[in-house]
């Protein structure tokens, strides 16, 4: 009887330990402040799709599924971001102006993390730097592309 009780207590403690870890699936999206189309990107190997040029009031990337995020992990957290700029050329003549370019970087997720995270956001800047954030909804762009035309930087 004592062995059964001990086994039951052990099982209960194991289940409680598993529940303490706060894992959540977050959608992935990108905000592209560069002057090039991003053909694909990934975060820790999880696909983020392609990203058009962001506008002053919207990101530019479609939402992809998913990245596993533990809300109880200590910050900062290093994440690996890889992206490929698409080929640039003239569709009519077939002339290629720029070949695809792949870049990768390790970047810190600094926080803060909202109580109800739903989306993992990757921000791509003109100088090939990247910032990441976890949000409860789509954030406003951090950089106004219209500032590029005026020569401003972030």
Coordinates of C-alpha atoms in Angstrom, one line a residue:
X1 CA 0.0 0.0 0.0
X2 CA 2.8 2.4 0.9
X3 CA 4.6 1.6 -2.4
X4 CA 1.4 2.5 -4.3
X5 CA 1.0 5.7 -2.4
X6 CA 4.6 6.7 -3.1
X7 CA 4.2 5.9 -6.8
X8 CA 1.1 8.0 -6.9
X9 CA 2.8 10.9 -5.2
X10 CA 5.8 10.6 -7.6
X11 CA 3.4 10.6 -10.6
X12 CA 1.6 13.7 -9.3
X13 CA 4.8 15.6 -8.7
X14 CA 6.0 14.8 -12.2
X15 CA 2.7 16.0 -13.7
X16 CA 2.9 19.2 -11.7
X17 CA 6.4 19.8 -12.9
X18 CA 5.4 19.4 -16.5
X19 CA 2.5 21.9 -16.0
X20 CA 4.8 24.5 -14.5
X21 CA 6.6 24.9 -17.9
X22 CA 4.6 27.5 -19.8
X23 CA 4.9 26.4 -23.5
X24 CA 2.9 28.3 -26.1
X25 CA 2.8 28.1 -29.9
X26 CA 3.3 31.6 -31.4
X27 CA 2.7 32.7 -35.0
X28 CA 5.7 34.2 -36.7
X29 CA 5.7 37.4 -38.8
X30 CA 8.2 39.8 -40.3
X31 CA 8.5 43.6 -40.7
X32 CA 10.8 44.5 -43.6
X33 CA 12.2 48.0 -43.5
X34 CA 14.9 47.3 -46.1
X35 CA 14.6 48.1 -49.8
X36 CA 14.6 44.4 -50.9
X37 CA 12.0 41.7 -50.9
X38 CA 12.7 38.9 -48.4
X39 CA 12.0 35.6 -50.1
X40 CA 12.0 33.6 -46.9
X41 CA 13.1 33.8 -43.3
X42 CA 13.2 31.5 -40.3
X43 CA 13.6 31.8 -36.5
X44 CA 15.5 28.9 -34.9
X45 CA 14.7 26.9 -38.1
X46 CA 11.0 27.5 -38.0
X47 CA 9.7 29.1 -41.2
X48 CA 8.5 32.6 -41.3
X49 CA 7.5 32.8 -45.0
X50 CA 8.2 35.8 -47.3
X51 CA 8.1 39.5 -46.4
X52 CA 7.2 42.3 -48.7
X53 CA 8.4 45.8 -48.0
X54 CA 6.7 47.1 -44.9
X55 CA 4.5 50.2 -45.1
X56 CA 4.3 53.0 -42.5
X57 CA 1.2 51.4 -41.0
X58 CA 1.7 47.7 -41.6
X59 CA 4.4 45.0 -41.5
X60 CA 4.7 43.3 -44.9
X61 CA 4.9 39.7 -43.9
X62 CA 2.2 37.1 -43.8
X63 CA 1.8 35.1 -40.6
X64 CA 3.3 31.6 -40.5
X65 CA 3.0 28.9 -38.0
X66 CA 4.7 28.5 -35.5
X67 CA 7.5 28.7 -32.9
X68 CA 7.4 27.2 -29.5
X69 CA 7.9 29.8 -26.8
X70 CA 8.3 29.2 -23.1
X71 CA 6.9 32.3 -21.3
X72 CA 8.7 31.2 -18.0
X73 CA 12.2 31.4 -19.5
X74 CA 14.7 34.0 -18.3
X75 CA 15.5 36.9 -20.6
X76 CA 17.5 37.7 -22.7
X77 CA 17.1 34.6 -25.0
X78 CA 19.3 34.1 -28.0
X79 CA 17.5 33.2 -31.2
X80 CA 18.9 32.4 -34.7
X81 CA 17.4 34.3 -37.6
X82 CA 18.1 33.5 -41.2
X83 CA 16.7 35.3 -44.2
X84 CA 17.2 35.4 -48.0
X85 CA 16.6 38.5 -50.1
X86 CA 14.9 37.5 -53.3
X87 CA 16.4 37.9 -56.8
X88 CA 15.9 41.3 -58.5
X89 CA 15.6 41.6 -62.2
X90 CA 13.6 42.6 -65.2
X91 CA 10.8 40.1 -65.8
X92 CA 10.5 41.2 -69.5
X93 CA 14.1 40.8 -70.5
X94 CA 15.2 38.3 -67.9
X95 CA 18.1 40.5 -66.9
X96 CA 19.2 39.9 -63.3
X97 CA 20.3 42.9 -61.3
X98 CA 20.9 41.3 -58.0
X99 CA 21.2 37.6 -57.0
X100 CA 19.5 36.2 -53.9
X101 CA 21.5 36.9 -50.7
X102 CA 21.3 34.8 -47.5
X103 CA 22.1 36.3 -44.1
X104 CA 22.0 34.9 -40.6
X105 CA 22.4 36.4 -37.2
X106 CA 22.1 35.5 -33.5
X107 CA 19.9 38.1 -31.8
X108 CA 18.7 38.6 -28.2
X109 CA 15.0 38.6 -27.4
X110 CA 15.0 41.2 -24.6
X111 CA 11.4 41.5 -23.6
X112 CA 9.2 42.5 -22.0
X113 CA 6.9 39.5 -22.7
X114 CA 3.2 40.2 -22.5
X115 CA 0.9 38.1 -20.3
X116 CA -0.9 36.7 -23.4
X117 CA 1.7 36.4 -26.2
X118 CA 0.4 35.3 -29.6
X119 CA 3.0 36.4 -32.1
X120 CA 6.7 36.4 -32.6
X121 CA 7.8 39.4 -34.6
X122 CA 11.1 39.8 -36.6
X123 CA 12.1 43.3 -37.6
X124 CA 14.6 43.6 -40.6
X125 CA 16.4 46.9 -40.9
X126 CA 18.2 48.5 -43.9
X127 CA 21.6 47.9 -42.4
X128 CA 20.9 44.1 -42.1
X129 CA 20.4 44.3 -38.3
X130 CA 17.5 42.3 -36.9
X131 CA 15.4 42.8 -33.7
X132 CA 12.8 40.4 -32.4
X133 CA 9.9 40.7 -30.0
X134 CA 7.0 38.7 -28.6
X135 CA 3.7 40.5 -28.7
X136 CA 0.0 39.9 -27.9
X137 CA -1.0 41.5 -31.2
X138 CA 0.6 42.8 -34.4
X139 CA 2.7 45.8 -33.3
X140 CA 3.0 49.1 -35.2
X141 CA 6.1 49.3 -37.4
X142 CA 9.2 50.5 -35.6
X143 CA 10.5 52.2 -38.6
X144 CA 8.8 54.4 -41.2
X145 CA 9.8 53.5 -44.7
X146 CA 8.8 57.0 -45.8
X147 CA 11.8 58.2 -43.7
X148 CA 14.1 56.3 -46.1
X149 CA 13.1 58.7 -48.9
X150 CA 13.9 61.6 -46.7
X151 CA 17.3 60.1 -45.7
X152 CA 16.5 59.4 -42.1
X153 CA 17.7 56.4 -40.2
X154 CA 16.1 54.4 -37.4

